Tab-separated table of N, CA and C in Angstrom:
chain	number	residue	atom	x	y	z
A	639	MET	N	42.835	57.022	62.090
A	639	MET	CA	43.896	57.810	62.695
A	639	MET	C	43.283	58.869	63.601
A	640	GLN	N	43.758	58.951	64.811
A	640	GLN	CA	43.343	59.989	65.743
A	640	GLN	C	44.277	61.183	65.584
A	641	LYS	N	43.718	62.372	65.577
A	641	LYS	CA	44.506	63.600	65.511
A	641	LYS	C	44.277	64.395	66.775
A	642	VAL	N	45.366	64.893	67.335
A	642	VAL	CA	45.296	65.713	68.538
A	642	VAL	C	46.051	67.000	68.255
A	643	GLU	N	45.428	68.122	68.589
A	643	GLU	CA	46.097	69.410	68.427
A	643	GLU	C	45.764	70.257	69.642
A	644	GLU	N	46.781	70.697	70.328
A	644	GLU	CA	46.625	71.534	71.508
A	644	GLU	C	47.725	72.583	71.510
A	645	ALA	N	47.476	73.693	72.205
A	645	ALA	CA	48.458	74.770	72.275
A	645	ALA	C	48.374	75.446	73.632
A	646	ILE	N	49.470	76.111	73.985
A	646	ILE	CA	49.511	76.869	75.241
A	646	ILE	C	50.551	77.967	75.080
A	647	ASP	N	50.374	79.056	75.803
A	647	ASP	CA	51.363	80.133	75.847
A	647	ASP	C	52.119	80.007	77.157
A	648	VAL	N	53.443	80.141	77.072
A	648	VAL	CA	54.285	80.048	78.263
A	648	VAL	C	55.070	81.347	78.423
A	649	ALA	N	55.308	81.724	79.659
A	649	ALA	CA	55.981	82.988	79.963
A	649	ALA	C	57.490	82.785	80.098
A	650	VAL	N	58.097	82.292	79.021
A	650	VAL	CA	59.557	82.189	78.909
A	650	VAL	C	59.916	82.486	77.452
A	651	PRO	N	61.165	82.901	77.201
A	651	PRO	CA	61.586	83.140	75.820
A	651	PRO	C	61.516	81.859	74.988
A	652	VAL	N	61.397	82.021	73.685
A	652	VAL	CA	61.260	80.872	72.792
A	652	VAL	C	62.432	79.897	72.940
A	653	HIS	N	63.657	80.402	73.097
A	653	HIS	CA	64.796	79.480	73.204
A	653	HIS	C	64.730	78.648	74.487
A	654	THR	N	64.166	79.192	75.555
A	654	THR	CA	64.042	78.446	76.807
A	654	THR	C	63.010	77.330	76.661
A	655	ALA	N	61.856	77.640	76.092
A	655	ALA	CA	60.823	76.616	75.891
A	655	ALA	C	61.329	75.526	74.958
A	656	TYR	N	61.942	75.924	73.850
A	656	TYR	CA	62.467	74.955	72.880
A	656	TYR	C	63.550	74.083	73.517
A	657	ASN	N	64.513	74.711	74.177
A	657	ASN	CA	65.614	73.957	74.780
A	657	ASN	C	65.104	72.912	75.755
A	658	GLN	N	64.114	73.278	76.582
A	658	GLN	CA	63.576	72.305	77.539
A	658	GLN	C	62.931	71.140	76.809
A	659	TRP	N	62.240	71.432	75.713
A	659	TRP	CA	61.559	70.356	74.992
A	659	TRP	C	62.545	69.379	74.375
A	660	THR	N	63.777	69.782	74.139
A	660	THR	CA	64.768	68.850	73.583
A	660	THR	C	65.291	67.880	74.639
A	661	GLN	N	64.926	68.073	75.879
A	661	GLN	CA	65.374	67.209	76.982
A	661	GLN	C	64.327	66.130	77.222
A	662	PHE	N	64.221	65.204	76.259
A	662	PHE	CA	63.156	64.202	76.258
A	662	PHE	C	63.106	63.373	77.535
A	663	GLU	N	64.257	63.051	78.099
A	663	GLU	CA	64.272	62.196	79.290
A	663	GLU	C	63.667	62.895	80.506
A	664	SER	N	63.485	64.224	80.434
A	664	SER	CA	62.852	64.953	81.543
A	664	SER	C	61.329	64.995	81.417
A	665	PHE	N	60.759	64.493	80.337
A	665	PHE	CA	59.314	64.568	80.120
A	665	PHE	C	58.489	64.011	81.282
A	666	PRO	N	58.868	62.898	81.911
A	666	PRO	CA	58.045	62.395	83.020
A	666	PRO	C	57.910	63.392	84.177
A	667	ARG	N	58.806	64.375	84.261
A	667	ARG	CA	58.734	65.375	85.331
A	667	ARG	C	57.531	66.302	85.155
A	668	PHE	N	57.040	66.446	83.921
A	668	PHE	CA	55.892	67.321	83.699
A	668	PHE	C	54.819	66.704	82.813
A	669	MET	N	54.984	65.437	82.433
A	669	MET	CA	53.966	64.743	81.646
A	669	MET	C	53.551	63.476	82.369
A	670	PRO	N	52.468	63.537	83.136
A	670	PRO	CA	52.037	62.360	83.877
A	670	PRO	C	51.747	61.147	82.986
A	671	GLY	N	51.397	61.348	81.734
A	671	GLY	CA	51.126	60.242	80.827
A	671	GLY	C	52.362	59.566	80.286
A	672	VAL	N	53.540	60.159	80.537
A	672	VAL	CA	54.797	59.582	80.056
A	672	VAL	C	55.505	58.930	81.232
A	673	GLU	N	55.641	57.619	81.156
A	673	GLU	CA	56.346	56.879	82.210
A	673	GLU	C	57.856	57.090	82.099
A	674	SER	N	58.387	56.998	80.848
A	674	SER	CA	59.822	57.204	80.638
A	674	SER	C	60.097	57.466	79.167
A	675	VAL	N	61.205	58.172	78.932
A	675	VAL	CA	61.749	58.357	77.594
A	675	VAL	C	63.240	58.093	77.712
A	676	SER	N	63.729	57.189	76.893
A	676	SER	CA	65.164	56.888	76.859
A	676	SER	C	65.699	57.341	75.521
A	677	GLN	N	66.682	58.226	75.576
A	677	GLN	CA	67.280	58.708	74.339
A	677	GLN	C	68.289	57.670	73.863
A	678	LEU	N	68.020	57.077	72.690
A	678	LEU	CA	68.864	56.029	72.134
A	678	LEU	C	69.985	56.605	71.278
A	679	SER	N	69.736	57.747	70.646
A	679	SER	CA	70.740	58.466	69.858
A	679	SER	C	70.280	59.918	69.791
A	680	ALA	N	70.988	60.747	69.042
A	680	ALA	CA	70.601	62.156	68.928
A	680	ALA	C	69.207	62.310	68.323
A	681	THR	N	68.767	61.321	67.548
A	681	THR	CA	67.481	61.466	66.865
A	681	THR	C	66.481	60.343	67.163
A	682	THR	N	66.809	59.380	68.005
A	682	THR	CA	65.868	58.305	68.315
A	682	THR	C	65.628	58.188	69.818
A	683	ASN	N	64.371	57.866	70.166
A	683	ASN	CA	63.967	57.742	71.560
A	683	ASN	C	63.057	56.538	71.732
A	684	HIS	N	63.114	55.949	72.915
A	684	HIS	CA	62.195	54.869	73.286
A	684	HIS	C	61.252	55.441	74.342
A	685	TRP	N	59.947	55.308	74.099
A	685	TRP	CA	58.914	55.860	74.961
A	685	TRP	C	58.127	54.755	75.648
A	686	VAL	N	57.738	55.022	76.884
A	686	VAL	CA	56.755	54.222	77.601
A	686	VAL	C	55.721	55.225	78.111
A	687	THR	N	54.460	55.048	77.671
A	687	THR	CA	53.390	55.953	78.082
A	687	THR	C	52.263	55.163	78.736
A	688	ARG	N	51.495	55.870	79.535
A	688	ARG	CA	50.306	55.278	80.152
A	688	ARG	C	49.228	56.366	80.139
A	689	VAL	N	48.268	56.176	79.261
A	689	VAL	CA	47.162	57.120	79.122
A	689	VAL	C	45.864	56.344	79.263
A	690	GLY	N	45.013	56.809	80.146
A	690	GLY	CA	43.733	56.132	80.363
A	690	GLY	C	43.903	54.695	80.811
A	691	GLY	N	44.994	54.413	81.539
A	691	GLY	CA	45.243	53.066	82.033
A	691	GLY	C	45.870	52.124	81.023
A	692	VAL	N	46.147	52.611	79.806
A	692	VAL	CA	46.735	51.767	78.767
A	692	VAL	C	48.209	52.112	78.602
A	693	GLU	N	49.068	51.108	78.760
A	693	GLU	CA	50.502	51.326	78.571
A	693	GLU	C	50.867	51.045	77.122
A	694	ARG	N	51.710	51.910	76.566
A	694	ARG	CA	52.213	51.762	75.192
A	694	ARG	C	53.710	51.966	75.209
A	695	GLU	N	54.413	51.165	74.423
A	695	GLU	CA	55.851	51.360	74.214
A	695	GLU	C	56.083	51.516	72.731
A	696	PHE	N	56.937	52.476	72.375
A	696	PHE	CA	57.242	52.693	70.975
A	696	PHE	C	58.546	53.463	70.848
A	697	ASP	N	59.135	53.373	69.674
A	697	ASP	CA	60.357	54.117	69.358
A	697	ASP	C	60.021	55.179	68.331
A	698	THR	N	60.641	56.345	68.489
A	698	THR	CA	60.437	57.435	67.542
A	698	THR	C	61.776	57.939	67.026
A	699	GLU	N	61.713	58.600	65.878
A	699	GLU	CA	62.879	59.294	65.362
A	699	GLU	C	62.479	60.727	65.046
A	700	ILE	N	63.399	61.628	65.319
A	700	ILE	CA	63.216	63.029	64.947
A	700	ILE	C	63.507	63.108	63.454
A	701	VAL	N	62.555	63.648	62.685
A	701	VAL	CA	62.727	63.718	61.231
A	701	VAL	C	62.948	65.143	60.745
A	702	ASP	N	62.634	66.129	61.585
A	702	ASP	CA	62.832	67.522	61.211
A	702	ASP	C	62.949	68.320	62.498
A	703	GLN	N	64.032	69.073	62.609
A	703	GLN	CA	64.237	69.847	63.823
A	703	GLN	C	64.980	71.125	63.465
A	704	GLU	N	64.372	72.235	63.835
A	704	GLU	CA	64.961	73.553	63.616
A	704	GLU	C	64.927	74.280	64.952
A	705	PRO	N	66.099	74.619	65.520
A	705	PRO	CA	66.112	75.272	66.833
A	705	PRO	C	65.181	76.484	66.901
A	706	ASP	N	64.475	76.566	68.023
A	706	ASP	CA	63.547	77.644	68.331
A	706	ASP	C	62.346	77.707	67.396
A	707	ASP	N	62.111	76.659	66.601
A	707	ASP	CA	60.981	76.663	65.681
A	707	ASP	C	60.145	75.391	65.785
A	708	ARG	N	60.757	74.197	65.580
A	708	ARG	CA	59.950	72.985	65.512
A	708	ARG	C	60.774	71.726	65.776
A	709	ILE	N	60.052	70.685	66.174
A	709	ILE	CA	60.582	69.328	66.279
A	709	ILE	C	59.486	68.420	65.736
A	710	ALA	N	59.810	67.635	64.705
A	710	ALA	CA	58.847	66.696	64.125
A	710	ALA	C	59.377	65.283	64.304
A	711	TRP	N	58.484	64.338	64.580
A	711	TRP	CA	58.884	62.961	64.834
A	711	TRP	C	57.912	61.987	64.176
A	712	ARG	N	58.337	60.743	64.119
A	712	ARG	CA	57.462	59.644	63.675
A	712	ARG	C	57.948	58.366	64.337
A	713	SER	N	57.036	57.429	64.469
A	713	SER	CA	57.404	56.138	65.058
A	713	SER	C	58.182	55.325	64.034
A	714	ILE	N	59.033	54.451	64.548
A	714	ILE	CA	59.880	53.635	63.662
A	714	ILE	C	59.759	52.146	63.970
A	715	ASP	N	58.790	51.787	64.801
A	715	ASP	CA	58.698	50.387	65.219
A	715	ASP	C	57.378	49.741	64.857
A	716	GLY	N	56.738	50.225	63.796
A	716	GLY	CA	55.495	49.614	63.360
A	716	GLY	C	54.253	50.253	63.951
A	717	LYS	N	54.388	50.997	65.045
A	717	LYS	CA	53.252	51.717	65.611
A	717	LYS	C	53.023	52.956	64.751
A	718	SER	N	51.796	53.337	64.616
A	718	SER	CA	51.494	54.515	63.818
A	718	SER	C	51.393	55.723	64.737
A	719	HIS	N	52.416	56.559	64.708
A	719	HIS	CA	52.489	57.712	65.595
A	719	HIS	C	53.406	58.728	64.943
A	720	ALA	N	52.953	59.968	64.773
A	720	ALA	CA	53.780	61.022	64.193
A	720	ALA	C	53.255	62.365	64.665
A	721	GLY	N	54.138	63.363	64.685
A	721	GLY	CA	53.677	64.678	65.102
A	721	GLY	C	54.717	65.755	64.943
A	722	ILE	N	54.311	66.949	65.348
A	722	ILE	CA	55.192	68.109	65.310
A	722	ILE	C	54.831	69.025	66.465
A	723	ILE	N	55.844	69.633	67.052
A	723	ILE	CA	55.633	70.678	68.045
A	723	ILE	C	56.301	71.925	67.505
A	724	ARG	N	55.579	73.030	67.577
A	724	ARG	CA	56.080	74.302	67.059
A	724	ARG	C	56.183	75.315	68.192
A	725	PHE	N	57.197	76.149	68.090
A	725	PHE	CA	57.462	77.195	69.072
A	725	PHE	C	57.455	78.533	68.345
A	726	SER	N	56.564	79.428	68.750
A	726	SER	CA	56.456	80.736	68.103
A	726	SER	C	56.612	81.826	69.149
A	727	PRO	N	57.594	82.719	68.976
A	727	PRO	CA	57.735	83.805	69.948
A	727	PRO	C	56.557	84.762	69.870
A	728	LEU	N	56.000	85.091	71.015
A	728	LEU	CA	54.942	86.101	71.086
A	728	LEU	C	55.550	87.469	71.342
A	729	ASP	N	56.609	87.476	72.152
A	729	ASP	CA	57.446	88.647	72.411
A	729	ASP	C	58.731	88.101	73.021
A	730	ALA	N	59.573	88.936	73.552
A	730	ALA	CA	60.883	88.493	74.053
A	730	ALA	C	60.779	87.499	75.206
A	731	ASN	N	59.660	87.497	75.923
A	731	ASN	CA	59.542	86.651	77.112
A	731	ASN	C	58.330	85.730	77.124
A	732	HIS	N	57.689	85.536	75.971
A	732	HIS	CA	56.520	84.669	75.898
A	732	HIS	C	56.546	83.867	74.607
A	733	THR	N	56.118	82.601	74.709
A	733	THR	CA	56.173	81.681	73.574
A	733	THR	C	54.853	80.936	73.440
A	734	HIS	N	54.412	80.788	72.208
A	734	HIS	CA	53.243	79.968	71.886
A	734	HIS	C	53.763	78.584	71.507
A	735	VAL	N	53.298	77.548	72.201
A	735	VAL	CA	53.722	76.168	71.961
A	735	VAL	C	52.508	75.412	71.423
A	736	LYS	N	52.665	74.812	70.244
A	736	LYS	CA	51.550	74.103	69.611
A	736	LYS	C	51.975	72.687	69.253
A	737	VAL	N	51.195	71.711	69.699
A	737	VAL	CA	51.465	70.300	69.442
A	737	VAL	C	50.397	69.752	68.494
A	738	HIS	N	50.838	69.016	67.507
A	738	HIS	CA	49.928	68.295	66.610
A	738	HIS	C	50.509	66.895	66.462
A	739	PHE	N	49.705	65.875	66.754
A	739	PHE	CA	50.170	64.523	66.478
A	739	PHE	C	49.022	63.635	66.071
A	740	GLU	N	49.384	62.553	65.407
A	740	GLU	CA	48.429	61.572	64.933
A	740	GLU	C	48.891	60.203	65.391
A	741	TRP	N	47.924	59.378	65.750
A	741	TRP	CA	48.253	58.024	66.189
A	741	TRP	C	47.086	57.109	65.870
A	742	ALA	N	47.370	55.839	65.829
A	742	ALA	CA	46.353	54.842	65.511
A	742	ALA	C	46.057	54.007	66.753
A	743	PRO	N	44.885	54.196	67.358
A	743	PRO	CA	44.507	53.342	68.485
A	743	PRO	C	44.430	51.884	68.026
A	744	GLU	N	44.961	50.974	68.846
A	744	GLU	CA	45.021	49.568	68.448
A	744	GLU	C	44.038	48.693	69.201
A	745	THR	N	43.950	48.880	70.504
A	745	THR	CA	43.100	48.002	71.308
A	745	THR	C	41.708	48.612	71.473
A	746	VAL	N	40.778	47.824	71.972
A	746	VAL	CA	39.424	48.307	72.243
A	746	VAL	C	39.469	49.443	73.258
A	747	VAL	N	40.302	49.290	74.276
A	747	VAL	CA	40.416	50.320	75.310
A	747	VAL	C	40.972	51.615	74.712
A	748	GLU	N	42.001	51.509	73.858
A	748	GLU	CA	42.555	52.699	73.205
A	748	GLU	C	41.514	53.371	72.315
A	749	LYS	N	40.763	52.588	71.580
A	749	LYS	CA	39.735	53.147	70.697
A	749	LYS	C	38.645	53.840	71.509
A	750	ALA	N	38.248	53.230	72.606
A	750	ALA	CA	37.236	53.845	73.473
A	750	ALA	C	37.772	55.137	74.079
A	751	GLY	N	39.019	55.099	74.544
A	751	GLY	CA	39.646	56.299	75.109
A	751	GLY	C	39.749	57.420	74.094
A	752	ALA	N	40.110	57.066	72.862
A	752	ALA	CA	40.192	58.072	71.802
A	752	ALA	C	38.819	58.665	71.521
A	753	ALA	N	37.790	57.830	71.503
A	753	ALA	CA	36.427	58.316	71.261
A	753	ALA	C	35.980	59.265	72.369
A	754	LEU	N	36.456	59.022	73.584
A	754	LEU	CA	36.118	59.876	74.718
A	754	LEU	C	37.070	61.064	74.853
A	755	LYS	N	38.004	61.186	73.913
A	755	LYS	CA	38.970	62.305	73.872
A	755	LYS	C	39.952	62.288	75.038
A	756	VAL	N	40.251	61.094	75.569
A	756	VAL	CA	41.210	60.975	76.656
A	756	VAL	C	42.591	61.458	76.197
A	757	ASP	N	42.952	61.163	74.938
A	757	ASP	CA	44.245	61.590	74.421
A	757	ASP	C	44.351	63.116	74.380
A	758	GLU	N	43.282	63.783	73.951
A	758	GLU	CA	43.291	65.247	73.914
A	758	GLU	C	43.393	65.834	75.320
A	759	MET	N	42.650	65.244	76.258
A	759	MET	CA	42.710	65.723	77.642
A	759	MET	C	44.111	65.532	78.212
A	760	GLN	N	44.769	64.403	77.861
A	760	GLN	CA	46.102	64.140	78.360
A	760	GLN	C	47.108	65.155	77.818
A	761	VAL	N	47.036	65.448	76.516
A	761	VAL	CA	47.967	66.416	75.914
A	761	VAL	C	47.744	67.804	76.515
A	762	LYS	N	46.503	68.185	76.704
A	762	LYS	CA	46.202	69.483	77.319
A	762	LYS	C	46.782	69.552	78.736
A	763	ALA	N	46.610	68.482	79.499
A	763	ALA	CA	47.154	68.431	80.862
A	763	ALA	C	48.683	68.464	80.832
A	764	ASP	N	49.284	67.740	79.884
A	764	ASP	CA	50.746	67.725	79.762
A	764	ASP	C	51.286	69.115	79.436
A	765	LEU	N	50.629	69.829	78.536
A	765	LEU	CA	51.083	71.185	78.195
A	765	LEU	C	50.949	72.129	79.390
A	766	LYS	N	49.881	71.974	80.151
A	766	LYS	CA	49.713	72.807	81.343
A	766	LYS	C	50.831	72.540	82.352
A	767	LYS	N	51.160	71.257	82.533
A	767	LYS	CA	52.260	70.895	83.451
A	767	LYS	C	53.602	71.414	82.916
A	768	PHE	N	53.803	71.360	81.577
A	768	PHE	CA	55.022	71.919	80.985
A	768	PHE	C	55.104	73.410	81.303
A	769	LYS	N	54.012	74.118	81.129
A	769	LYS	CA	53.967	75.549	81.433
A	769	LYS	C	54.369	75.802	82.897
A	770	GLU	N	53.751	75.066	83.812
A	770	GLU	CA	54.069	75.222	85.232
A	770	GLU	C	55.532	74.904	85.502
A	771	PHE	N	56.031	73.826	84.892
A	771	PHE	CA	57.408	73.394	85.098
A	771	PHE	C	58.397	74.457	84.618
A	772	ILE	N	58.260	74.902	83.370
A	772	ILE	CA	59.254	75.813	82.807
A	772	ILE	C	59.134	77.214	83.403
A	773	GLU	N	57.929	77.648	83.685
A	773	GLU	CA	57.779	78.976	84.279
A	773	GLU	C	58.286	79.007	85.717
A	774	SER	N	58.107	77.927	86.467
A	774	SER	CA	58.593	77.913	87.853
A	774	SER	C	60.114	77.871	87.912
A	775	ARG	N	60.734	77.229	86.911
A	775	ARG	CA	62.197	77.167	86.846
A	775	ARG	C	62.783	78.453	86.267
A	776	GLY	N	62.156	78.962	85.230
A	776	GLY	CA	62.665	80.151	84.563
A	776	GLY	C	63.767	79.878	83.556
A	777	ASN	N	64.305	78.663	83.612
A	777	ASN	CA	65.324	78.273	82.631
A	777	ASN	C	65.228	76.773	82.382
A	778	GLU	N	65.878	76.342	81.313
A	778	GLU	CA	65.815	74.957	80.894
A	778	GLU	C	66.784	74.077	81.691
A	779	THR	N	66.524	72.769	81.708
A	779	THR	CA	67.401	71.827	82.404
A	779	THR	C	68.558	71.387	81.509
A	780	GLY	N	68.517	71.736	80.238
A	780	GLY	CA	69.553	71.382	79.269
A	780	GLY	C	69.117	71.848	77.900
A	781	GLN	N	69.901	71.487	76.912
A	781	GLN	CA	69.546	71.895	75.553
A	781	GLN	C	70.253	71.030	74.526
A	782	TRP	N	69.643	70.930	73.374
A	782	TRP	CA	70.282	70.339	72.198
A	782	TRP	C	69.887	71.225	71.036
A	783	ARG	N	70.861	71.907	70.438
A	783	ARG	CA	70.579	72.917	69.435
A	783	ARG	C	70.846	72.406	68.018
A	784	GLY	N	70.969	71.104	67.843
A	784	GLY	CA	71.228	70.566	66.528
A	784	GLY	C	70.039	70.678	65.591
A	785	GLU	N	70.309	70.584	64.312
A	785	GLU	CA	69.265	70.594	63.296
A	785	GLU	C	69.158	69.203	62.689
A	786	VAL	N	67.953	68.833	62.300
A	786	VAL	CA	67.703	67.581	61.617
A	786	VAL	C	66.873	67.914	60.395
A	787	LYS	N	67.287	67.438	59.254
A	787	LYS	CA	66.534	67.644	58.017
A	787	LYS	C	66.166	66.295	57.458
A	788	GLU	N	64.910	66.144	57.061
A	788	GLU	CA	64.442	64.874	56.512
A	788	GLU	C	65.033	64.655	55.131
């Protein structure tokens, strides 16, 4: 199992950062490694990613979600993928965003990429793009404030 953990501070209130993160279909706008996300229901999504030249498709479900605090997910289609993103207010206008996820590389190319830390570099780049995206807008493109309990 590969583990990736990255964090970044963004200059927006915690509710703005959290609300934007609930807009999964907007991820390709600031995550170059995400080709598309299709929201299938309030708690399930279909992902297409391309990291290090390797395309992956998988479905996830939100298993724990608390507004302005966290979103946790896991794969539901046989792929091994799970994680959590946490949002911590630093002050009224700044938020610490921390991502932790685990996944199982399947192919030789995925295993080589994981060994070279391509996944970590991708998550770091994605968080930087999220920071640029949300700070340049100053507000979220939408929101979903529901709670999910496992």
